[in-house]
Coordinates of C-alpha atoms in Angstrom, one line a residue:
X27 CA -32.4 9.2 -20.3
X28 CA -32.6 11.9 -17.3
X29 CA -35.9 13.2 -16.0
X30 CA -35.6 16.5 -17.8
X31 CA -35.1 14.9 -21.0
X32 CA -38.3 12.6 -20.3
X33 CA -40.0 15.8 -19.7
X34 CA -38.9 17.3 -23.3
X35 CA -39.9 14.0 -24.6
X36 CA -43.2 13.9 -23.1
X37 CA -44.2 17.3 -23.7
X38 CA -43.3 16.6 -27.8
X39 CA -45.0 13.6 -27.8
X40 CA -41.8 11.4 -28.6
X41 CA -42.3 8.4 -26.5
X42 CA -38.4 6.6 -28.5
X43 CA -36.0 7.5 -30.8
X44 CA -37.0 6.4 -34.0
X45 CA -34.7 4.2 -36.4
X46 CA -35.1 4.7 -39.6
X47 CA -35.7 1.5 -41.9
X48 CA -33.0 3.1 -44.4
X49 CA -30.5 1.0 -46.7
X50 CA -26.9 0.8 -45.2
X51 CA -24.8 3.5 -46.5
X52 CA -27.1 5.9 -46.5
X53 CA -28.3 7.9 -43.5
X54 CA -29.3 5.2 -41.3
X55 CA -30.8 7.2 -38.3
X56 CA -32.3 10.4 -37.0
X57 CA -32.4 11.3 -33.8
X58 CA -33.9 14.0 -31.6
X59 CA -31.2 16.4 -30.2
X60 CA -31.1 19.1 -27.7
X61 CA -28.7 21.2 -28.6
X62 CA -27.1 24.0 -26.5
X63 CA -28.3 27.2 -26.5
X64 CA -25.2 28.7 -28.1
X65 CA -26.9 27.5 -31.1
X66 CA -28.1 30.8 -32.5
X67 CA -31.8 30.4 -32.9
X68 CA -34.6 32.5 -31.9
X69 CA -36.5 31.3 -29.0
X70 CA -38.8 29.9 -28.2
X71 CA -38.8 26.8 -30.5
X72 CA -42.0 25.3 -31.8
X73 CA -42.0 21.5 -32.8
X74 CA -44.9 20.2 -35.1
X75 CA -45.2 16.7 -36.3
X76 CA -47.5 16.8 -39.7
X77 CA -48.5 13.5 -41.9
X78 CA -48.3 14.9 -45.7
X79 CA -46.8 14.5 -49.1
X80 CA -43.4 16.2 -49.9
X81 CA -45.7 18.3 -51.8
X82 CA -46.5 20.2 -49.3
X83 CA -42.9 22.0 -49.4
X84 CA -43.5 23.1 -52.9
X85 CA -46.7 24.7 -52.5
X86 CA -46.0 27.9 -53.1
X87 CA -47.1 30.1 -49.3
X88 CA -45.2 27.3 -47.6
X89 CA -42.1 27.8 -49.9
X90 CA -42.3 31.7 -49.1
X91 CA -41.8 30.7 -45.7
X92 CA -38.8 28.6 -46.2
X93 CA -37.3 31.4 -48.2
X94 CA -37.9 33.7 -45.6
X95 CA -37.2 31.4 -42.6
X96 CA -34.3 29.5 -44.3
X97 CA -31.7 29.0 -40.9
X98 CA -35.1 28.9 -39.0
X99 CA -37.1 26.0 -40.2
X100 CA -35.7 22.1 -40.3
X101 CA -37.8 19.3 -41.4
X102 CA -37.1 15.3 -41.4
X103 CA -39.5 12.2 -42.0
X104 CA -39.9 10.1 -38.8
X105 CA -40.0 6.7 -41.0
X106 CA -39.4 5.7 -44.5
X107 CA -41.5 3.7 -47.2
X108 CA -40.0 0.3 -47.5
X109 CA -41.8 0.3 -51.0
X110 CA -39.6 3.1 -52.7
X111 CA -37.2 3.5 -49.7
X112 CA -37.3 7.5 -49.4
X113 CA -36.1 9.8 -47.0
X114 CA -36.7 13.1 -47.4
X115 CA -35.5 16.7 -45.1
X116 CA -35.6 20.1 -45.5
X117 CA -32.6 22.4 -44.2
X118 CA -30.8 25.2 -44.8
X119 CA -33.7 26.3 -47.3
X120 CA -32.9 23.2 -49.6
X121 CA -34.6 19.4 -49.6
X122 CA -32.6 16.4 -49.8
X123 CA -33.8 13.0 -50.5
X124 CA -32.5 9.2 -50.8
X125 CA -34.1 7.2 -53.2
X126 CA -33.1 4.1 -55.1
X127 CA -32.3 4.5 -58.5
X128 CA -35.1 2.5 -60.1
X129 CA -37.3 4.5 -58.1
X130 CA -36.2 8.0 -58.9
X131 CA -36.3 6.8 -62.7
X132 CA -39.7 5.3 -61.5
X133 CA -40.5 8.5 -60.4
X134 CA -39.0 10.9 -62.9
X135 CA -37.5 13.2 -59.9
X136 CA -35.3 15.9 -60.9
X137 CA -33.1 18.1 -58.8
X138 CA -29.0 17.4 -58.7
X139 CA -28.1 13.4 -57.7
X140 CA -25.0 12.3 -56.5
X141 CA -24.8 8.2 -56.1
X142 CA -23.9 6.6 -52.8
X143 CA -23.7 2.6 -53.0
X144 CA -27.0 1.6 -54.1
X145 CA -29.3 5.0 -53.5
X146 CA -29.6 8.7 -54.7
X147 CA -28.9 11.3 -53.1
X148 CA -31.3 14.4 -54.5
X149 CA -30.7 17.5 -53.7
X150 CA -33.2 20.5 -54.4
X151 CA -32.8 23.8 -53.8
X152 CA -35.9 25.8 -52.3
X153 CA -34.1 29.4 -52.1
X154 CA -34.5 32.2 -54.4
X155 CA -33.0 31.6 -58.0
X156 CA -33.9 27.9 -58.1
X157 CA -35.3 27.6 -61.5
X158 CA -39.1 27.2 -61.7
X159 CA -38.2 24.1 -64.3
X160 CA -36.8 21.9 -61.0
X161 CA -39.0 23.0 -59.1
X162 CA -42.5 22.4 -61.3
X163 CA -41.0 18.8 -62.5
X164 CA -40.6 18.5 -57.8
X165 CA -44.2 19.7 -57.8
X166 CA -45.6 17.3 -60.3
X167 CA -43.6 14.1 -59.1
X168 CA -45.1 14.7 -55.8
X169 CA -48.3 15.1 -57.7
X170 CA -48.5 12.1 -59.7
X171 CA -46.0 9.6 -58.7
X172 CA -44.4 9.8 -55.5
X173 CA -47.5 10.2 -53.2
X174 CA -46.9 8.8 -50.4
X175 CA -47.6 10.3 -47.5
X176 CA -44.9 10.9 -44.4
X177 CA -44.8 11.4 -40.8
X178 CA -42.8 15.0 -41.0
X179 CA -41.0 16.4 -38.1
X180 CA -40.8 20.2 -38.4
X181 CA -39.2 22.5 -36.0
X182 CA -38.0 26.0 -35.5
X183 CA -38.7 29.5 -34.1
X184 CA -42.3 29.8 -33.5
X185 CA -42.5 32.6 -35.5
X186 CA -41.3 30.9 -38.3
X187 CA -43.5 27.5 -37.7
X188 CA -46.8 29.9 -36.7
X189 CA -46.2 31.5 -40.4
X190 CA -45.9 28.0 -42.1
X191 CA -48.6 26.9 -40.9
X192 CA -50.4 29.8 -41.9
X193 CA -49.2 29.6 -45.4
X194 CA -50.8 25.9 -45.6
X195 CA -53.8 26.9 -44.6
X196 CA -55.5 27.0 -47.8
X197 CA -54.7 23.2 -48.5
X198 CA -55.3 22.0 -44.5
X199 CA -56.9 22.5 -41.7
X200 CA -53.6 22.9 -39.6
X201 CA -54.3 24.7 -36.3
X202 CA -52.3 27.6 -35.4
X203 CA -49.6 27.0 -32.4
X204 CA -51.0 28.9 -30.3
X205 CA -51.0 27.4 -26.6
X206 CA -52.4 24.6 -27.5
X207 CA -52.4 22.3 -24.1
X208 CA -52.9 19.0 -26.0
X209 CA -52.3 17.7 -30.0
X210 CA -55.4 18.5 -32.8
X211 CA -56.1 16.7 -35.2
X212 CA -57.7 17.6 -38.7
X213 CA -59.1 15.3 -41.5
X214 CA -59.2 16.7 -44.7
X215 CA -61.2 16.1 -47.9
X216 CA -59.9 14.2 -50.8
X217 CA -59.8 17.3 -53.1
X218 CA -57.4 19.0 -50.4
X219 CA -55.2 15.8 -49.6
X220 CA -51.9 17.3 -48.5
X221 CA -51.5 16.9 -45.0
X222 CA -53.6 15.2 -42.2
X223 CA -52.6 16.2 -38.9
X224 CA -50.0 18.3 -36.8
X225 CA -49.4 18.9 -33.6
X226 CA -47.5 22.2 -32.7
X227 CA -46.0 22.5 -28.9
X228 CA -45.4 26.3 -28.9
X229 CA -43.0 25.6 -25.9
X230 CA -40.2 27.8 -25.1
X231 CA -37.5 24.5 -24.8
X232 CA -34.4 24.9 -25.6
X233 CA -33.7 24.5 -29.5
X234 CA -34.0 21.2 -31.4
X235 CA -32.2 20.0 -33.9
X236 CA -32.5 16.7 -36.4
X237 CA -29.7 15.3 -37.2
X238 CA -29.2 11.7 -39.2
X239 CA -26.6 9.1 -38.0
X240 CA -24.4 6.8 -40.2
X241 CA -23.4 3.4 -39.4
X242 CA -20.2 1.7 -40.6
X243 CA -17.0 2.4 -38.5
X244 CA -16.7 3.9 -35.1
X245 CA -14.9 7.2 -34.5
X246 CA -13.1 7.3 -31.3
X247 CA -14.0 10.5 -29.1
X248 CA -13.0 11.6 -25.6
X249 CA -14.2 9.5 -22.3
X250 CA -17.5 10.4 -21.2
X251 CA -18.7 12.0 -24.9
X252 CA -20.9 10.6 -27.7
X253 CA -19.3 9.1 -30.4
X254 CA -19.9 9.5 -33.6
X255 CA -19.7 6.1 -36.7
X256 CA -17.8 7.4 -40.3
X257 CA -19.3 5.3 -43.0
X258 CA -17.8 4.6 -46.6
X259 CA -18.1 6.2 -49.6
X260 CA -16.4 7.2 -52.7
X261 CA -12.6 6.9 -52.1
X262 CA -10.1 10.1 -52.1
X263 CA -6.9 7.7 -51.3
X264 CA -5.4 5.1 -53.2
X265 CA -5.2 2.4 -50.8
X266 CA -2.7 0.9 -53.4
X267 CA -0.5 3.7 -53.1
X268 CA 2.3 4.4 -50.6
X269 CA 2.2 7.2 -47.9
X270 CA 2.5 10.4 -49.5
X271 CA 5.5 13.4 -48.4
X272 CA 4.3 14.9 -44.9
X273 CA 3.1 18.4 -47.0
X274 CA 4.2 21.6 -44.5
X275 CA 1.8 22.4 -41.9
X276 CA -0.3 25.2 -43.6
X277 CA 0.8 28.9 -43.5
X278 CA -3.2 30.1 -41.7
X279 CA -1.5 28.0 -38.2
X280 CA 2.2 29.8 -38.2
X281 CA 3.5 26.9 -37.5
X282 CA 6.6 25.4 -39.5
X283 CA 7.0 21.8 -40.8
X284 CA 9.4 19.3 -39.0
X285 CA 8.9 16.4 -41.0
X286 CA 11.6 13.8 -40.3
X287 CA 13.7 13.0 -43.5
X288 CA 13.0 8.8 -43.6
X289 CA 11.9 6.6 -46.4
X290 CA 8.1 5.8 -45.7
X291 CA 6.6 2.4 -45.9
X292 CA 3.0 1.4 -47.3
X293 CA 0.5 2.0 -45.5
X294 CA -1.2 -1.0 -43.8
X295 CA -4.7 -2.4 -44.3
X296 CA -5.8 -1.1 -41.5
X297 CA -4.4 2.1 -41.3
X298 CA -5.6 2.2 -45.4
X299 CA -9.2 1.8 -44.1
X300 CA -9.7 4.3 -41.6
X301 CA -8.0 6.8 -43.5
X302 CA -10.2 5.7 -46.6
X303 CA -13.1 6.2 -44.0
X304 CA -11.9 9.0 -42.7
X305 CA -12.2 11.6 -45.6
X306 CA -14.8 9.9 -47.6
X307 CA -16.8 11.1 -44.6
X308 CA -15.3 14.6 -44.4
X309 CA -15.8 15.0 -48.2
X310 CA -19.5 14.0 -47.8
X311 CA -20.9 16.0 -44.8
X312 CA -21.1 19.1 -42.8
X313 CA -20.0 18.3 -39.8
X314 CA -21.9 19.9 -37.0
X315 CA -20.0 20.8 -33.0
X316 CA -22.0 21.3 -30.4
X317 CA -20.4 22.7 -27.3
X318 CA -20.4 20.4 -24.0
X319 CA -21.6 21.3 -20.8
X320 CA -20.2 18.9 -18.5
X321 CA -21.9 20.3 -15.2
X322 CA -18.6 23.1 -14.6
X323 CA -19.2 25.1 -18.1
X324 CA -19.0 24.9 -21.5
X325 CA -15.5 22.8 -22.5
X326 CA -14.2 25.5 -24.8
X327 CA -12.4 22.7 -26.6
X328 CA -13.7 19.6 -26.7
X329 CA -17.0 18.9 -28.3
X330 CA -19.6 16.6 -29.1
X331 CA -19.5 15.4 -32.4
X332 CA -22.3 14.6 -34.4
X333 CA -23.7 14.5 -37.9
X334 CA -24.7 14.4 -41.1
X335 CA -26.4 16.5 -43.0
X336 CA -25.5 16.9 -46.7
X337 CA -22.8 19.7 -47.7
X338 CA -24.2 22.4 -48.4
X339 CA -23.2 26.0 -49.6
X340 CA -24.8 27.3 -46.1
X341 CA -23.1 24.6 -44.2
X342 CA -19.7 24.7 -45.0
X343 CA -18.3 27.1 -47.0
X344 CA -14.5 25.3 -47.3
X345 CA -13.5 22.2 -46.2
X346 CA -9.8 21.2 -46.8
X347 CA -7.7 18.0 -46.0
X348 CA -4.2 19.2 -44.9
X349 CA -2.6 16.3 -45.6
X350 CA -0.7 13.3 -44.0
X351 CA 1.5 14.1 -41.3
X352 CA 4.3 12.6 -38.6
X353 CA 3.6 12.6 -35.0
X354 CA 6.4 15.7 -34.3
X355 CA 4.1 17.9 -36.9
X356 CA 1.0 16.7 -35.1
X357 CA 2.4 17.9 -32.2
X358 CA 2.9 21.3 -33.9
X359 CA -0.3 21.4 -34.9
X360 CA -1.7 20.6 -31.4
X361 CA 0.6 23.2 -29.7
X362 CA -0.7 25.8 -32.4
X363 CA -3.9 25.3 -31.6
X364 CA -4.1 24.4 -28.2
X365 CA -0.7 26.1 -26.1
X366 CA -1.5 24.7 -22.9
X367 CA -1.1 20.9 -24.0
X368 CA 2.5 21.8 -25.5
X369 CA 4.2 20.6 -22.6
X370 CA 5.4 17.0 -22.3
X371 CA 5.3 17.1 -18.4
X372 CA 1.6 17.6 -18.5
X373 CA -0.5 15.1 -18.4
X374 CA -3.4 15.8 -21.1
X375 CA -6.8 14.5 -21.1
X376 CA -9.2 13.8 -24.4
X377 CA -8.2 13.3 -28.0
X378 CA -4.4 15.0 -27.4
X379 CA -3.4 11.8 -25.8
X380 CA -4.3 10.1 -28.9
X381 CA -0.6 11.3 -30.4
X382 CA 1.9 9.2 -27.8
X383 CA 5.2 11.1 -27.4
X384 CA 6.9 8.0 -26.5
X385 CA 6.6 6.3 -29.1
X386 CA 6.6 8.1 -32.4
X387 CA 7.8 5.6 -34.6
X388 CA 4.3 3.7 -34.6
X389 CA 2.4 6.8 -35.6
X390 CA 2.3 8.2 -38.8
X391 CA -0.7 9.8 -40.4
X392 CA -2.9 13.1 -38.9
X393 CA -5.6 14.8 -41.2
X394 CA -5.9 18.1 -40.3
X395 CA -9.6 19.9 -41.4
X396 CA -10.3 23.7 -41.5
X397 CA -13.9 24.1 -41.5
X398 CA -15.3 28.0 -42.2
X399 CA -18.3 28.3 -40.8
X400 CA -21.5 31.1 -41.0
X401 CA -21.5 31.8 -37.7
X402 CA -25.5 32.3 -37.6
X403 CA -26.0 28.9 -38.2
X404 CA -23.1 27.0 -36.1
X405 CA -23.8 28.6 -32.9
X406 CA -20.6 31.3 -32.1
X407 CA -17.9 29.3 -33.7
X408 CA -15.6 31.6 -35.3
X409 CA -14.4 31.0 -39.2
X410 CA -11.4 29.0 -39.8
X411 CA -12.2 26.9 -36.4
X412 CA -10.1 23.4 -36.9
X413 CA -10.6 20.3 -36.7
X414 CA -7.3 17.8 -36.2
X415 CA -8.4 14.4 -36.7
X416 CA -5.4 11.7 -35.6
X417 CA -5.1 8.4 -36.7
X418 CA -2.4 6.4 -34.4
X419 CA -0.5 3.5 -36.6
X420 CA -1.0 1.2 -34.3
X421 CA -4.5 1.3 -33.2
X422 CA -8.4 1.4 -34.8
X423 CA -9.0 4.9 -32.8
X424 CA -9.9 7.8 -34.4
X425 CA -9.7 11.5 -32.0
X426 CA -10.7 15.3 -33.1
X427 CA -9.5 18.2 -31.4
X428 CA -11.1 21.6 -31.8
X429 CA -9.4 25.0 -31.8

């Protein structure tokens, strides 16, 4: 970790990064990250780390806030309970939660579930036109049976965190963030139990952003940039079946289809797997690019992948698997995207030179993703952005290429 990042650290009061204590398959970690500041939110940012219930998002001034503040304000638990195994946060102006099953039967929770291996995933929306039914049975599980309290990251505009806080005044004693040079603390009476402490750092840093981090199989990514892990999920492949036609490349990239007429073979285990991995994962999440500086600008192509948050209708608004695809179409793809790496003479650098010219009879299978993004929340990248994911044949590497 570099000095200024100690600094950030040390000024939020985040000595590590925190692991969370979370079932495999499920998200497995959450991190701290600095994003760039092409990420379009108002600065400066305000952190605040609160102990509370989950209540506390349902009462009704602090839900105002999210409503108004929906892009603005993000909220993750720093730990989980091992005794019900939840994991709560609060983006986009919706909650989501993992819970086991018995537990959220334990619990009576409502909101929409979706099962992934042996937890639920919860989703509840918090915007305007969620039905007061969800969101009273939310209230009174928080109420009466899930009352455990959580260390709560929240962060966002200080505008937005400064109006929180002041919606939550009537239920703690939350200080205002304010310039406060050092963290308060506040103890609150039994009757008025919802949160115990906070401690706002109304510091103009650059924004922050909490994102959770999978474990299963490693995604390959260019030298020198963070990699991200795909886990497994429900399948969207029939590892049974054999490879399917290359489809044409689609219409939105002008580019035509060159697939080579040849009887395909089966897939093989491997290649089965990753693919298996591959858009399980995409199906699941809304994947997040942040542009990399690398000390001479902004790489206007390759960026740093990381995730995952659940899909949601804010996050991604289409997200399309093009299909499985030759090397010579991947090639198109690339050269439609990307012109200046059309050229065999030219030596290319980062996930390009996952798709080997030389040898195109050991690769077989691209899956090209259009992702259309709101462009206030996914700092400056422009709808219909792609994403061309390449899986060589003959190897376990996994590359993405951004237009």
């Amino acid at each position: 970790m570099d000095a200024e990042h100690k600094l950030i650290h040390a000024r939020l009061g985040i000595d590590v990064v925190r692991d969370l204590q979370v079932p495999e398959g499920l998200f497995h970690r959450v991190d701290v990250i600095h994003t760039s500041p092409l990420l379009s939110l108002p600065a400066p940012v305000t952190y605040a780390k609160i102990t509370a219930r989950l209540g506390l998002f349902l009462d009704p001034r602090v839900l105002a806030a999210i409503r108004q503040y929906p892009n603005d304000l993000a909220a993750v638990t720093l730990h989980t309970r091992a005794s019900v195994a939840a994991f709560a946060q609060v983006h986009g102006g919706t909650m989501y939660m993992s819970l086991r099953k018995d537990a959220y039967q334990q619990f009576g929770m409502t909101g929409s579930r979706v099962k992934k291996g042996d937890q639920w995933v919860i989703t509840i929306p918090l915007g305007k036109g969620t039905s007061d039914k969800i969101l009273d049975r939310a209230r009174w599980c928080f109420a009466n049976t899930l009352v455990d309290k959580f260390e709560i990251a929240v962060t966002g505009s200080s505008e937005a965190i400064a109006r929180l806080l002041e919606l939550a005044k009537s239920t703690t004693t939350l200080p205002q963030p304010t310039g406060a040079s050092k963290p308060t603390t506040a103890t609150n009476s039994p009757a008025t139990d919802t949160a115990v402490a906070a401690d706002p750092v109304p510091t103009p840093l650059r924004p922050l952003h909490f994102t959770s981090h999978t474990t299963t199989t490693r995604a390959w990514s260019p030298p020198g940039r963070s990699t991200i892990r795909v886990p497994s999920f429900t399948p969207l492949l029939n590892p049974a079946a054999s490879s399917p036609p290359s489809p044409p490349v689609d219409a939105s990239l002008g580019v035509p289809s060159r697939t080579r007429q040849r009887a395909r073979t089966t897939l093989s285990p491997l290649l089965q797997e990753q693919l298996l991995d591959l858009t399980e994962w995409i199906g699941l999440v809304c994947t997040e690019c942040d542009r990399v500086d690398d000390g001479h600008g902004v790489d206007a192509y390759v960026s740093a992948y990381r995730v995952p948050e659940p899909n949601t209708l804010n996050g991604v608004e289409k997200t399309t698997v093009r299909g499985v695809m030759r090397a010579e179409d991947v090639r198109a793809v690339v050269r439609a995207v990307r012109p200046e790496v059309g050229s065999r003479k030219r030596k290319r650098d980062g996930p390009a030179m996952d798709v080997d010219e030389d040898d195109e009879e050991d690769e077989e299978v691209v899956v090209v993703v259009a992702y259309a993004w709101p462009e206030q929340v996914h700092g400056g990248m422009k709808r219909g952005d792609v994403f061309v994911w390449v899986v060589p044949r003959k190897g376990e590497r996994m590359a993405a290429l951004v237009a």
